[in-house]
PDB file of C-alpha atoms and ligand atoms in Angstrom:
ATOM      1  CA  MET M  25      -2.274  -5.351 -22.496  1.00 85.00           C
ATOM      2  CA  SER M  26      -1.300  -6.298 -18.990  1.00 95.00           C
ATOM      3  CA  ALA M  27      -3.547  -7.326 -16.173  1.00 97.00           C
ATOM      4  CA  LEU M  28      -2.818  -4.672 -14.453  1.00 98.00           C
ATOM      5  CA  SER M  29      -3.160  -1.739 -16.947  1.00 97.00           C
ATOM      6  CA  GLU M  30      -6.939  -3.091 -17.807  1.00 98.00           C
ATOM      7  CA  LEU M  31      -7.553  -3.046 -13.921  1.00 98.00           C
ATOM      8  CA  TYR M  32      -6.682   0.549 -14.242  1.00 98.00           C
ATOM      9  CA  GLN M  33      -8.905   1.155 -16.852  1.00 98.00           C
ATOM     10  CA  GLU M  34     -11.976  -0.413 -14.836  1.00 98.00           C
ATOM     11  CA  ILE M  35     -10.545   1.814 -11.644  1.00 98.00           C
ATOM     12  CA  ALA M  36     -10.541   4.825 -14.218  1.00 98.00           C
ATOM     13  CA  ARG M  37     -14.758   4.082 -14.824  1.00 98.00           C
ATOM     14  CA  CYS M  38     -15.479   3.856 -11.551  1.00 98.00           C
ATOM     15  CA  GLN M  39     -18.433   6.257 -10.075  1.00 98.00           C
ATOM     16  CA  LEU M  40     -19.588   4.095  -7.003  1.00 97.00           C
ATOM     17  CA  CYS M  41     -19.139   7.003  -4.714  1.00 97.00           C
ATOM     18  CA  GLU M  42     -19.747  10.489  -4.844  1.00 97.00           C
ATOM     19  CA  ILE M  43     -15.981  11.716  -4.915  1.00 97.00           C
ATOM     20  CA  ALA M  44     -15.481   9.941  -7.811  1.00 97.00           C
ATOM     21  CA  LYS M  45     -17.080  13.437  -9.133  1.00 97.00           C
ATOM     22  CA  TYR M  46     -14.737  15.297  -7.977  1.00 96.00           C
ATOM     23  CA  ARG M  47     -11.391  13.991  -8.407  1.00 97.00           C
ATOM     24  CA  THR M  48      -8.925  15.579 -10.540  1.00 98.00           C
ATOM     25  CA  LYS M  49      -6.965  11.994 -11.588  1.00 98.00           C
ATOM     26  CA  VAL M  50      -7.587   8.717 -10.058  1.00 98.00           C
ATOM     27  CA  VAL M  51      -5.142   6.966  -7.911  1.00 98.00           C
ATOM     28  CA  PRO M  52      -5.307   3.525  -8.584  1.00 98.00           C
ATOM     29  CA  GLY M  53      -1.726   2.497  -7.567  1.00 98.00           C
ATOM     30  CA  GLU M  54       1.852   1.904  -9.116  1.00 98.00           C
ATOM     31  CA  GLY M  55       4.821  -0.594  -9.338  1.00 98.00           C
ATOM     32  CA  PRO M  56       5.478  -3.626 -11.412  1.00 98.00           C
ATOM     33  CA  GLU M  57       3.189  -6.646 -11.287  1.00 97.00           C
ATOM     34  CA  ASP M  58       5.287  -9.259 -10.162  1.00 96.00           C
ATOM     35  CA  ALA M  59       6.613  -6.924  -6.908  1.00 98.00           C
ATOM     36  CA  GLU M  60       7.696  -8.546  -3.938  1.00 97.00           C
ATOM     37  CA  ILE M  61       6.223  -6.486  -1.340  1.00 98.00           C
ATOM     38  CA  MET M  62       2.788  -4.319  -1.311  1.00 98.00           C
ATOM     39  CA  PHE M  63       2.652  -1.305   0.782  1.00 98.00           C
ATOM     40  CA  ILE M  64      -1.025  -0.020   1.333  1.00 98.00           C
ATOM     41  CA  GLY M  65      -1.585   3.536   2.350  1.00 98.00           C
ATOM     42  CA  GLU M  66      -4.937   5.500   3.251  1.00 98.00           C
ATOM     43  CA  ALA M  67      -6.109   7.403   0.639  1.00 98.00           C
ATOM     44  CA  PRO M  68      -4.748  10.035  -2.100  1.00 98.00           C
ATOM     45  CA  GLY M  69      -4.259  13.225  -0.954  1.00 97.00           C
ATOM     46  CA  TRP M  70      -4.071  16.931  -3.134  1.00 97.00           C
ATOM     47  CA  HIS M  71      -0.628  16.012  -4.506  1.00 97.00           C
ATOM     48  CA  GLU M  72      -1.584  12.407  -5.685  1.00 98.00           C
ATOM     49  CA  ASP M  73      -5.192  13.723  -7.082  1.00 98.00           C
ATOM     50  CA  GLN M  74      -3.168  15.914  -9.279  1.00 98.00           C
ATOM     51  CA  GLN M  75      -0.659  13.674 -10.347  1.00 98.00           C
ATOM     52  CA  GLY M  76      -2.518  10.121 -10.128  1.00 98.00           C
ATOM     53  CA  ARG M  77       0.224   8.739  -8.631  1.00 98.00           C
ATOM     54  CA  PRO M  78       0.141   7.524  -4.935  1.00 98.00           C
ATOM     55  CA  PHE M  79       2.686   8.726  -2.264  1.00 98.00           C
ATOM     56  CA  VAL M  80       4.005  11.881  -4.624  1.00 98.00           C
ATOM     57  CA  GLY M  81       3.375  14.263  -1.529  1.00 97.00           C
ATOM     58  CA  PRO M  82       5.649  15.165   1.404  1.00 97.00           C
ATOM     59  CA  ALA M  83       4.341  11.749   2.990  1.00 97.00           C
ATOM     60  CA  GLY M  84       5.421  10.258  -0.348  1.00 98.00           C
ATOM     61  CA  GLN M  85       8.790  11.410  -0.012  1.00 98.00           C
ATOM     62  CA  TYR M  86       9.278  10.174   3.554  1.00 98.00           C
ATOM     63  CA  LEU M  87       8.295   6.832   2.473  1.00 98.00           C
ATOM     64  CA  GLY M  88      11.237   6.857  -0.432  1.00 98.00           C
ATOM     65  CA  GLN M  89      13.366   7.504   2.097  1.00 98.00           C
ATOM     66  CA  LEU M  90      12.268   5.311   4.462  1.00 98.00           C
ATOM     67  CA  LEU M  91      12.569   2.818   1.762  1.00 98.00           C
ATOM     68  CA  ALA M  92      15.887   3.706   0.733  1.00 98.00           C
ATOM     69  CA  SER M  93      16.994   2.917   4.342  1.00 98.00           C
ATOM     70  CA  ILE M  94      16.551  -0.885   3.452  1.00 98.00           C
ATOM     71  CA  GLY M  95      17.963  -0.625   0.299  1.00 98.00           C
ATOM     72  CA  LEU M  96      14.578  -0.083  -1.872  1.00 98.00           C
ATOM     73  CA  ARG M  97      13.666   2.408  -4.716  1.00 97.00           C
ATOM     74  CA  ARG M  98       9.743   2.703  -5.058  1.00 97.00           C
ATOM     75  CA  GLU M  99      10.285   1.572  -8.632  1.00 97.00           C
ATOM     76  CA  GLN M 100      10.423  -1.951  -6.914  1.00 97.00           C
ATOM     77  CA  VAL M 101       7.628  -1.996  -4.519  1.00 98.00           C
ATOM     78  CA  TYR M 102       3.973  -1.812  -5.545  1.00 98.00           C
ATOM     79  CA  ILE M 103       2.463   1.203  -3.694  1.00 98.00           C
ATOM     80  CA  ALA M 104      -1.620   0.978  -3.537  1.00 98.00           C
ATOM     81  CA  ASN M 105      -4.099   2.693  -1.016  1.00 98.00           C
ATOM     82  CA  VAL M 106      -7.195   1.756   0.535  1.00 98.00           C
ATOM     83  CA  ILE M 107      -9.639   4.259  -1.404  1.00 98.00           C
ATOM     84  CA  LYS M 108      -8.191   5.346  -4.882  1.00 98.00           C
ATOM     85  CA  CYS M 109     -10.361   9.224  -5.307  1.00 98.00           C
ATOM     86  CA  ARG M 110      -9.241  11.890  -2.809  1.00 98.00           C
ATOM     87  CA  PRO M 111     -11.715  12.194  -0.097  1.00 97.00           C
ATOM     88  CA  THR M 112     -13.174  15.555  -0.265  1.00 91.00           C
ATOM     89  CA  ALA M 113     -10.607  18.174   1.856  1.00 89.00           C
ATOM     90  CA  ASN M 114      -8.598  15.296   2.833  1.00 87.00           C
ATOM     91  CA  ARG M 115     -11.046  13.838   5.454  1.00 95.00           C
ATOM     92  CA  ASP M 116     -10.923  10.613   6.542  1.00 96.00           C
ATOM     93  CA  PRO M 117     -12.390   7.937   4.290  1.00 97.00           C
ATOM     94  CA  LEU M 118     -16.369   6.532   4.948  1.00 97.00           C
ATOM     95  CA  PRO M 119     -16.908   2.998   5.610  1.00 97.00           C
ATOM     96  CA  MET M 120     -19.188   3.099   2.557  1.00 98.00           C
ATOM     97  CA  GLU M 121     -16.060   4.252   0.357  1.00 98.00           C
ATOM     98  CA  ILE M 122     -13.707   1.993   1.697  1.00 98.00           C
ATOM     99  CA  GLN M 123     -16.391  -0.961   1.671  1.00 98.00           C
ATOM    100  CA  ASN M 124     -17.061  -0.098  -2.376  1.00 98.00           C
ATOM    101  CA  CYS M 125     -13.218   0.380  -2.899  1.00 98.00           C
ATOM    102  CA  ARG M 126     -11.857  -2.855  -1.716  1.00 98.00           C
ATOM    103  CA  ARG M 127     -13.162  -4.817  -4.691  1.00 98.00           C
ATOM    104  CA  TRP M 128     -10.015  -2.972  -6.300  1.00 98.00           C
ATOM    105  CA  LEU M 129      -7.504  -3.386  -3.560  1.00 98.00           C
ATOM    106  CA  GLU M 130      -8.549  -7.035  -3.623  1.00 98.00           C
ATOM    107  CA  ARG M 131      -7.990  -7.453  -7.852  1.00 98.00           C
ATOM    108  CA  GLN M 132      -4.618  -5.591  -6.988  1.00 98.00           C
ATOM    109  CA  ILE M 133      -3.596  -8.366  -4.398  1.00 98.00           C
ATOM    110  CA  GLU M 134      -5.082 -11.133  -6.530  1.00 97.00           C
ATOM    111  CA  ILE M 135      -2.867 -10.105  -9.859  1.00 98.00           C
ATOM    112  CA  ILE M 136       0.476  -9.191  -7.832  1.00 98.00           C
ATOM    113  CA  ARG M 137       0.427 -11.741  -5.465  1.00 97.00           C
ATOM    114  CA  PRO M 138       3.099 -10.352  -2.910  1.00 98.00           C
ATOM    115  CA  ARG M 139       4.978 -12.024  -0.511  1.00 97.00           C
ATOM    116  CA  MET M 140       4.498  -9.204   1.959  1.00 98.00           C
ATOM    117  CA  ILE M 141       1.780  -6.848   2.158  1.00 98.00           C
ATOM    118  CA  VAL M 142       2.752  -3.842   4.528  1.00 98.00           C
ATOM    119  CA  THR M 143      -0.243  -1.666   5.634  1.00 98.00           C
ATOM    120  CA  LEU M 144       0.540   2.077   6.963  1.00 98.00           C
ATOM    121  CA  GLY M 145      -1.763   3.362   8.763  1.00 98.00           C
ATOM    122  CA  ARG M 146      -4.809   2.404  10.592  1.00 97.00           C
ATOM    123  CA  TYR M 147      -7.490   2.384   7.669  1.00 98.00           C
ATOM    124  CA  SER M 148      -5.365   0.181   6.134  1.00 98.00           C
ATOM    125  CA  MET M 149      -4.727  -2.414   8.929  1.00 98.00           C
ATOM    126  CA  ALA M 150      -8.140  -2.692   9.575  1.00 97.00           C
ATOM    127  CA  MET M 151      -8.607  -4.442   6.197  1.00 97.00           C
ATOM    128  CA  PHE M 152      -6.130  -7.094   7.289  1.00 97.00           C
ATOM    129  CA  PHE M 153      -6.651  -6.875  11.121  1.00 97.00           C
ATOM    130  CA  PRO M 154     -10.019  -5.697  12.222  1.00 96.00           C
ATOM    131  CA  GLY M 155     -10.791  -4.433  15.453  1.00 97.00           C
ATOM    132  CA  LYS M 156      -6.966  -4.270  16.390  1.00 98.00           C
ATOM    133  CA  SER M 157      -4.845  -1.408  17.753  1.00 98.00           C
ATOM    134  CA  ILE M 158      -2.198   0.199  15.425  1.00 98.00           C
ATOM    135  CA  SER M 159      -0.009   1.215  18.730  1.00 97.00           C
ATOM    136  CA  LYS M 160      -0.393  -2.434  19.927  1.00 98.00           C
ATOM    137  CA  ILE M 161       0.278  -4.314  16.864  1.00 98.00           C
ATOM    138  CA  HIS M 162       2.745  -2.279  14.296  1.00 98.00           C
ATOM    139  CA  GLY M 163       5.980  -3.960  13.965  1.00 98.00           C
ATOM    140  CA  MET M 164       4.122  -7.442  14.578  1.00 98.00           C
ATOM    141  CA  ALA M 165       4.535  -9.710  11.418  1.00 98.00           C
ATOM    142  CA  GLN M 166       1.573 -12.234  10.627  1.00 97.00           C
ATOM    143  CA  LYS M 167       1.866 -14.995   8.015  1.00 96.00           C
ATOM    144  CA  ARG M 168      -1.542 -16.278   6.451  1.00 94.00           C
ATOM    145  CA  ASP M 169      -1.398 -18.482   3.631  1.00 91.00           C
ATOM    146  CA  ASN M 170       2.369 -17.877   2.930  1.00 91.00           C
ATOM    147  CA  VAL M 171       1.910 -14.002   2.967  1.00 96.00           C
ATOM    148  CA  ILE M 172       3.823 -11.901   5.681  1.00 97.00           C
ATOM    149  CA  TYR M 173       0.897  -9.054   6.820  1.00 98.00           C
ATOM    150  CA  TYR M 174       2.926  -6.215   8.247  1.00 98.00           C
ATOM    151  CA  PRO M 175       1.371  -3.236   9.812  1.00 98.00           C
ATOM    152  CA  MET M 176       3.320  -0.041  10.495  1.00 98.00           C
ATOM    153  CA  TYR M 177       2.203   3.373  11.076  1.00 98.00           C
ATOM    154  CA  HIS M 178       1.482   6.100   8.417  1.00 98.00           C
ATOM    155  CA  PRO M 179       4.182   7.921   7.176  1.00 98.00           C
ATOM    156  CA  ALA M 180       2.530  11.005   7.362  1.00 97.00           C
ATOM    157  CA  ALA M 181       1.638  10.826  10.894  1.00 95.00           C
ATOM    158  CA  ALA M 182       5.334  10.030  11.899  1.00 95.00           C
ATOM    159  CA  LEU M 183       6.646  12.820   9.796  1.00 92.00           C
ATOM    160  CA  HIS M 184       5.401  14.994  12.556  1.00 88.00           C
ATOM    161  CA  GLN M 185       5.380  13.107  15.749  1.00 95.00           C
ATOM    162  CA  GLN M 186       8.925  11.921  17.065  1.00 94.00           C
ATOM    163  CA  SER M 187       7.878   9.216  18.934  1.00 95.00           C
ATOM    164  CA  LEU M 188       6.273   7.170  15.945  1.00 97.00           C
ATOM    165  CA  ARG M 189       8.905   8.147  13.667  1.00 97.00           C
ATOM    166  CA  GLN M 190      11.471   6.381  15.587  1.00 97.00           C
ATOM    167  CA  ALA M 191       8.826   3.308  15.258  1.00 97.00           C
ATOM    168  CA  ILE M 192       8.131   3.472  11.918  1.00 98.00           C
ATOM    169  CA  GLU M 193      11.850   3.603  11.017  1.00 98.00           C
ATOM    170  CA  ALA M 194      12.611   0.754  13.174  1.00 98.00           C
ATOM    171  CA  ASP M 195       9.884  -1.489  12.012  1.00 98.00           C
ATOM    172  CA  MET M 196      10.900  -0.599   8.610  1.00 98.00           C
ATOM    173  CA  LEU M 197      14.336  -2.158   9.274  1.00 98.00           C
ATOM    174  CA  LYS M 198      12.904  -5.514   9.986  1.00 98.00           C
ATOM    175  CA  ILE M 199      11.245  -5.865   6.474  1.00 98.00           C
ATOM    176  CA  PRO M 200      14.325  -6.919   4.328  1.00 98.00           C
ATOM    177  CA  ALA M 201      14.425 -10.035   6.963  1.00 98.00           C
ATOM    178  CA  LEU M 202      10.762 -10.573   6.996  1.00 97.00           C
ATOM    179  CA  LEU M 203      10.438 -10.829   3.021  1.00 96.00           C
ATOM    180  CA  ALA M 204      13.473 -13.095   2.829  1.00 95.00           C
ATOM    181  CA  GLU M 205      11.624 -15.261   4.999  1.00 92.00           C
ATOM    182  CA  ALA M 206       8.412 -15.148   2.887  1.00 91.00           C
ATOM    183  CA  LYS M 207      10.404 -15.945  -0.283  1.00 88.00           C
ATOM    184  CA  SER M 208      12.047 -18.859   1.445  1.00 88.00           C
ATOM    185  CA  VAL M 209       8.763 -21.161   1.090  1.00 79.00           C
ATOM    186  CA  PRO M 210       9.117 -21.825  -2.531  1.00 73.00           C
ATOM    187  CA  GLU M 211       4.910 -22.539  -3.468  1.00 55.00           C
ATOM    188  CA  ALA M 212       4.008 -19.004  -2.361  1.00 46.00           C
ATOM    189  CA  LYS M 213       5.094 -17.431  -5.536  1.00 48.00           C
ATOM    190  CA  PRO M 214       5.557 -19.968  -8.195  1.00 45.00           C
ATOM    191  CA  GLN M 215       6.054 -17.573 -11.306  1.00 44.00           C
ATOM    192  CA  PRO M 216       9.788 -17.278 -12.396  1.00 40.00           C
ATOM    193  CA  ARG M 217      11.311 -14.512 -10.785  1.00 37.00           C
ATOM    194  CA  GLN M 218      14.237 -12.548 -11.149  1.00 34.00           C
ATOM    195  CA  LEU M 219      17.263 -11.888  -8.969  1.00 30.00           C
ATOM    196  CA  SER M 220      15.698 -11.004  -5.452  1.00 32.00           C
ATOM    197  CA  MET M 221      15.782  -7.268  -4.801  1.00 32.00           C
ATOM    198  CA  PHE M 222      17.975  -7.591  -1.644  1.00 31.00           C
ATOM    199  CA  GLU M 223      20.396  -8.996  -3.118  1.00 33.00           C
ATOM    200  CA  GLU M 224      21.108  -6.654  -6.400  1.00 29.00           C
TER     201      GLU M 224
HETATM  202  N1  URA H  15      -1.402   9.117   2.103  1.00 59.75           N
HETATM  203  C1  URA H  15      -1.803   8.161   1.764  1.00 59.75           C
HETATM  204  O1  URA H  15      -2.379   7.351   2.657  1.00 59.75           O
HETATM  205  N2  URA H  15      -1.962   7.801   0.533  1.00 59.75           N
HETATM  206  C2  URA H  15      -1.090   8.322  -0.403  1.00 59.75           C
HETATM  207  O2  URA H  15      -1.191   8.118  -1.807  1.00 59.75           O
HETATM  208  C3  URA H  15      -0.569   9.797  -0.139  1.00 59.75           C
HETATM  209  C4  URA H  15      -0.584  10.142   1.178  1.00 59.75           C
END
């Protein structure tokens, strides 16, 4: 069994938060174990809770369009959330839920070792850029230990607000060059890799 499948089984057994009792399905995340780029959203919504898959509702459709704008299909990237269970009535995640769930995201990052981590929205941004404001730092890449961290607005917010929509679409277009730069450093991800996803 792959490391990710084992992790998904562990996540499915997790009952640390009250919301675990009310979920239809847990939403661990999905994508290839050797993905070069990882997108991290906030929390599952109604559609995700029904299907057990991240970003499958309206925000997910928009994320798919954004990926297509840079020549990517969602199957080529890893998609996860800060928390893996749907918060009751779609409320914001609680600090304790984020704290409890952090271990799973950390394990996903350890297994996948992406070259680039894109945070979608402020909860995901706060894990990597604590204390920062998304309106100030969206679209600004930061390299740490050969991994590029890149904050973006959340697609659900951008869907309904024209100014954010322009920003998220412009920020997305910067990703191919950033990823190419991240991959130009050979030791960041030592495993043999397939053709670059932007060259296919
Ligand atoms: N919003 C998120 O942050 N994550 C999802 O999976 C769906 C909507």
